[in-house]
Amino acid sequence: MRGQGAAYDERRTAIVEAVFALVDAGGVEQVSVRRVADQAGVSIGRVQHYFPTKDDLLHAAFAAINELGAQRVQERADRDRPADVLRAVLTVLIPQTEDDRRLFRIQQAFETHALTSAELGAQVKQGYRELAGLFTLLLGGPGHEGEAQELLATSVGLAALVLNDTMTSAEAEVIVRRRLS
């Protein structure tokens, strides 16, 4: 009897990374079980063992990209004061490194795809609701929902402007600091 262990997780992660590479190179439309297998250097059967359908691949990759974002927030948001946590979260949402830029490109590709996928669309909306809820709590709780939505929109917009090289991450951080002061 087979169990799920480190090897299982490693193979699954390698397949999800292959999805990321395809999405980053050409969008969600480039993802197919065959292309993912080729990219990961495994058989189609191996991919289907972990993810029976393309939709399963996409949902797993979308969940994984969100989890990576949450990990980045956790790494930088380990602070005592809510204002420091909020500043850290907003800073994480702005791409700083080439790896950050890659993750944001992939995230945006999934969000674009979610416009025509009800299930992924619901996941995107839920993620934004949770982020706005976190912002609301960090701003002082109920009564701060509007300000939280404004911060969410600002951070998403700044990330897009940094991604398309309209501004630098340093310029975006100045806006965040000014917004929070």
Short mmCIF file of C-alpha atoms in Angstrom, two decimals, residues 73 82 85-91 93 128-141 144-145 147-156:
data_model
loop_
_atom_site.label_atom_id
_atom_site.label_comp_id
_atom_site.label_asym_id
_atom_site.label_seq_id
_atom_site.Cartn_x
_atom_site.Cartn_y
_atom_site.Cartn_z
CA VAL A 73 3.20 37.62 3.85
CA PRO A 82 -1.02 45.98 13.56
CA VAL A 85 1.89 44.01 9.97
CA LEU A 86 -0.23 46.06 7.56
CA ARG A 87 2.85 47.81 6.16
CA ALA A 88 4.59 44.43 5.74
CA VAL A 89 1.59 42.90 3.98
CA LEU A 90 1.25 45.84 1.61
CA THR A 91 4.96 45.72 0.85
CA LEU A 93 2.01 42.69 -2.43
CA TYR A 128 -9.65 39.20 -2.06
CA ARG A 129 -12.43 39.14 0.56
CA GLU A 130 -10.05 37.48 3.02
CA LEU A 131 -7.31 40.01 2.29
CA ALA A 132 -9.74 42.91 2.71
CA GLY A 133 -10.90 41.30 5.97
CA LEU A 134 -7.31 41.15 7.20
CA PHE A 135 -6.83 44.81 6.25
CA THR A 136 -10.03 45.70 8.11
CA LEU A 137 -8.79 43.98 11.27
CA LEU A 138 -5.36 45.61 11.02
CA LEU A 139 -6.97 49.02 10.58
CA GLY A 140 -9.04 48.64 13.74
CA GLY A 141 -11.92 46.32 12.91
CA HIS A 144 -12.82 50.33 8.47
CA GLU A 145 -14.11 48.20 5.58
CA GLU A 147 -10.48 51.98 3.95
CA ALA A 148 -9.52 48.30 3.69
CA GLN A 149 -11.04 48.07 0.20
CA GLU A 150 -9.16 51.22 -0.78
CA LEU A 151 -5.87 49.74 0.41
CA LEU A 152 -6.59 46.51 -1.42
CA ALA A 153 -7.30 48.36 -4.66
CA THR A 154 -4.21 50.51 -4.21
CA SER A 155 -1.93 47.54 -3.59
CA VAL A 156 -3.29 45.56 -6.55
#
